[in-house]
XYZ file of N, CA and C in Angstrom:
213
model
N 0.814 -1.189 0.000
C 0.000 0.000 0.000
C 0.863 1.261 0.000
N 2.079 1.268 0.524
C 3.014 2.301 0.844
C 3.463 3.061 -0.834
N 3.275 1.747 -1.356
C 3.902 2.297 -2.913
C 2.785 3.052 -3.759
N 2.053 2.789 -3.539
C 0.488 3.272 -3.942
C 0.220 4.404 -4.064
N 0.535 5.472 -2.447
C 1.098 6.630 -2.008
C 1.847 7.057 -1.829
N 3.220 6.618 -2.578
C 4.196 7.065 -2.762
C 4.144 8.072 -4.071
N 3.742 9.466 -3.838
C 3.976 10.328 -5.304
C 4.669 11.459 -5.090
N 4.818 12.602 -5.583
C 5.659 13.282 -5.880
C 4.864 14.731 -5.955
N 5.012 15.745 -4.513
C 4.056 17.129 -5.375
C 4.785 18.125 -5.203
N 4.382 18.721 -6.360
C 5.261 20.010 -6.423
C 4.422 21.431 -6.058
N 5.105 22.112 -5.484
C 4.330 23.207 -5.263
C 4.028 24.100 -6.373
N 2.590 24.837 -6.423
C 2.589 25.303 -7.316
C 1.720 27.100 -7.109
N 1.450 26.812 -5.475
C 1.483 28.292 -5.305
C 3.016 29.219 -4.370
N 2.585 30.500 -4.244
C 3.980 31.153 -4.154
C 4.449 30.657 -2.783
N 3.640 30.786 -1.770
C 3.936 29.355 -0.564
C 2.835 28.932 -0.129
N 3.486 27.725 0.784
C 2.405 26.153 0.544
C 2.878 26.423 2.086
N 1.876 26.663 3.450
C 2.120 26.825 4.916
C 2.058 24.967 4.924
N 2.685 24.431 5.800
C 2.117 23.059 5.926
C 2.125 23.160 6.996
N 1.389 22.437 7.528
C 1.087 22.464 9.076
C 0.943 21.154 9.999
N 1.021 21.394 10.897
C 1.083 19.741 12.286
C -0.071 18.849 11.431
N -1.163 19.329 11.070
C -2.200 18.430 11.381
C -3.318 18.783 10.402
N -4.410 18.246 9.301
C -5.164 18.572 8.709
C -6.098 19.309 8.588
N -6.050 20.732 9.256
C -6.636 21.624 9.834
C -5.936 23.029 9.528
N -6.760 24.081 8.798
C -6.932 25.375 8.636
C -6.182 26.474 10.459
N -6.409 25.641 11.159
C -6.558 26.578 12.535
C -5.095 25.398 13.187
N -4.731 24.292 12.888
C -3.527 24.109 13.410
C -1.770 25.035 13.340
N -0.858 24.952 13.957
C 0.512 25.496 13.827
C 0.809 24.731 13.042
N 1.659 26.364 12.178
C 2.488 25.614 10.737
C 3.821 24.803 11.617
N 4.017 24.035 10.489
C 5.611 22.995 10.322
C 6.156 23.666 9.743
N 5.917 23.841 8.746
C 6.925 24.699 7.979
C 6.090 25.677 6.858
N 7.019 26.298 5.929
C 6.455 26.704 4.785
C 7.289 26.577 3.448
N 6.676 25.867 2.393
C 7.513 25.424 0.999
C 6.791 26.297 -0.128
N 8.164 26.796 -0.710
C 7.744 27.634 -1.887
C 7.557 27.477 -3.298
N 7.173 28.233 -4.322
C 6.968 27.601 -5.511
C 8.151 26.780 -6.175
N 7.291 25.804 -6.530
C 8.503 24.925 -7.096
C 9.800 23.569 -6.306
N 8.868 23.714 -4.901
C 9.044 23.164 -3.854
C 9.083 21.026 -4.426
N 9.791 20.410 -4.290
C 9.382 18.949 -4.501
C 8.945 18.331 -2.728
N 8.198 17.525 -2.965
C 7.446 17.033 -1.511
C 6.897 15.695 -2.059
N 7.356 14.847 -1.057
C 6.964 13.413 -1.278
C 5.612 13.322 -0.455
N 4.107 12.557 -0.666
C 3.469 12.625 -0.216
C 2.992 11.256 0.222
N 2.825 11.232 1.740
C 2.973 9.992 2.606
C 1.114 9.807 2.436
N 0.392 10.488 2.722
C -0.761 10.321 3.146
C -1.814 11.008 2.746
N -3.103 10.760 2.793
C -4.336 11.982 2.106
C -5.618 12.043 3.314
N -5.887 13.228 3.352
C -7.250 12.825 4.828
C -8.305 14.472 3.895
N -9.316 13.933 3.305
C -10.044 15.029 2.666
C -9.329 15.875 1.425
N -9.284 16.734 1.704
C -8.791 18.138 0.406
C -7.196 18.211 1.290
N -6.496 17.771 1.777
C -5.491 17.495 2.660
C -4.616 16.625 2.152
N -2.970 16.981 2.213
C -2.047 15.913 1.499
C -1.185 15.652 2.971
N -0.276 14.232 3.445
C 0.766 14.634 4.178
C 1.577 14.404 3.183
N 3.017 15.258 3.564
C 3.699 15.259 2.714
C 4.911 15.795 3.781
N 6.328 15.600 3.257
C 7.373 15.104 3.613
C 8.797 15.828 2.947
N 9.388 16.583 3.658
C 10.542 17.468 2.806
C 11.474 17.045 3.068
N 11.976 16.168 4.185
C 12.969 15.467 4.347
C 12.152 14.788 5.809
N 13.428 13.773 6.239
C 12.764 13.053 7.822
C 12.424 14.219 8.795
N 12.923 15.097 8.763
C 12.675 15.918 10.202
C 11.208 17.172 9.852
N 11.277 17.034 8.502
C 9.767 18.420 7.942
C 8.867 17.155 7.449
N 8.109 16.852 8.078
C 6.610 16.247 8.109
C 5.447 17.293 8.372
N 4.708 17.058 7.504
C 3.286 18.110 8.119
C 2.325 18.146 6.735
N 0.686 18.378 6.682
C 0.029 18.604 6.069
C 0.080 19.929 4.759
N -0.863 19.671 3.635
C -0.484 20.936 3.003
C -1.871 20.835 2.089
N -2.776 21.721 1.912
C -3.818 21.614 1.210
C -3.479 21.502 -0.265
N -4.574 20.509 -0.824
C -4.371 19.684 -2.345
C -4.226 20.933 -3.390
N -4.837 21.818 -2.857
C -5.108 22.437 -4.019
C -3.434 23.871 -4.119
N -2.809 23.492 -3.569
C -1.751 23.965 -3.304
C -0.254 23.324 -4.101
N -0.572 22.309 -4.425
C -0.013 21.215 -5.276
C -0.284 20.594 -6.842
N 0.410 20.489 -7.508
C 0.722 18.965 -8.268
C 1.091 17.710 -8.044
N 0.622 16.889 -7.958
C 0.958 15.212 -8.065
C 1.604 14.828 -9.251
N 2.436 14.248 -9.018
C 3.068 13.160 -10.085
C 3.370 12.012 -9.774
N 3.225 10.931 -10.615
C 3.797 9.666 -10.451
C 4.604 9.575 -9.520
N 5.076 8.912 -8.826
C 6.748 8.532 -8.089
C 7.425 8.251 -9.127
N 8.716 8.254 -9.395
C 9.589 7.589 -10.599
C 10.499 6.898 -9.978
């Protein structure tokens, strides 16, 4: 299943806040800018998790992104 959700998003607005937890009103993790690559672990609604390296984990709304294949 891991490989399934294993894809690839790129940012595609000027920044992408990602945050602890799938929620509008949670604290950001971080923030990734256009053109940003982010591996995406997980999906919960209009919600991606996604992954900038081991230590930046955190949510980022879909519509903030591109998906691509994994390669």
């Amino acid at each position: 299943q891991q490989n399934r959700l294993a894809r690839r998003a790129i940012v595609t607005s000027r920044e992408a806040v990602v945050r602890l937890s799938p929620y509008d009103e949670t604290k950001p993790a971080f923030t990734a800018y256009d053109g940003a690559e982010l591996q995406v672990l997980d999906r919960k609604g209009d919600w991606l998790q996604v992954c900038a390296d081991p230590r930046r984990i955190g949510w980022v709304k879909r519509e903030q992104v591109t998906l691509f294949p994994a390669s």
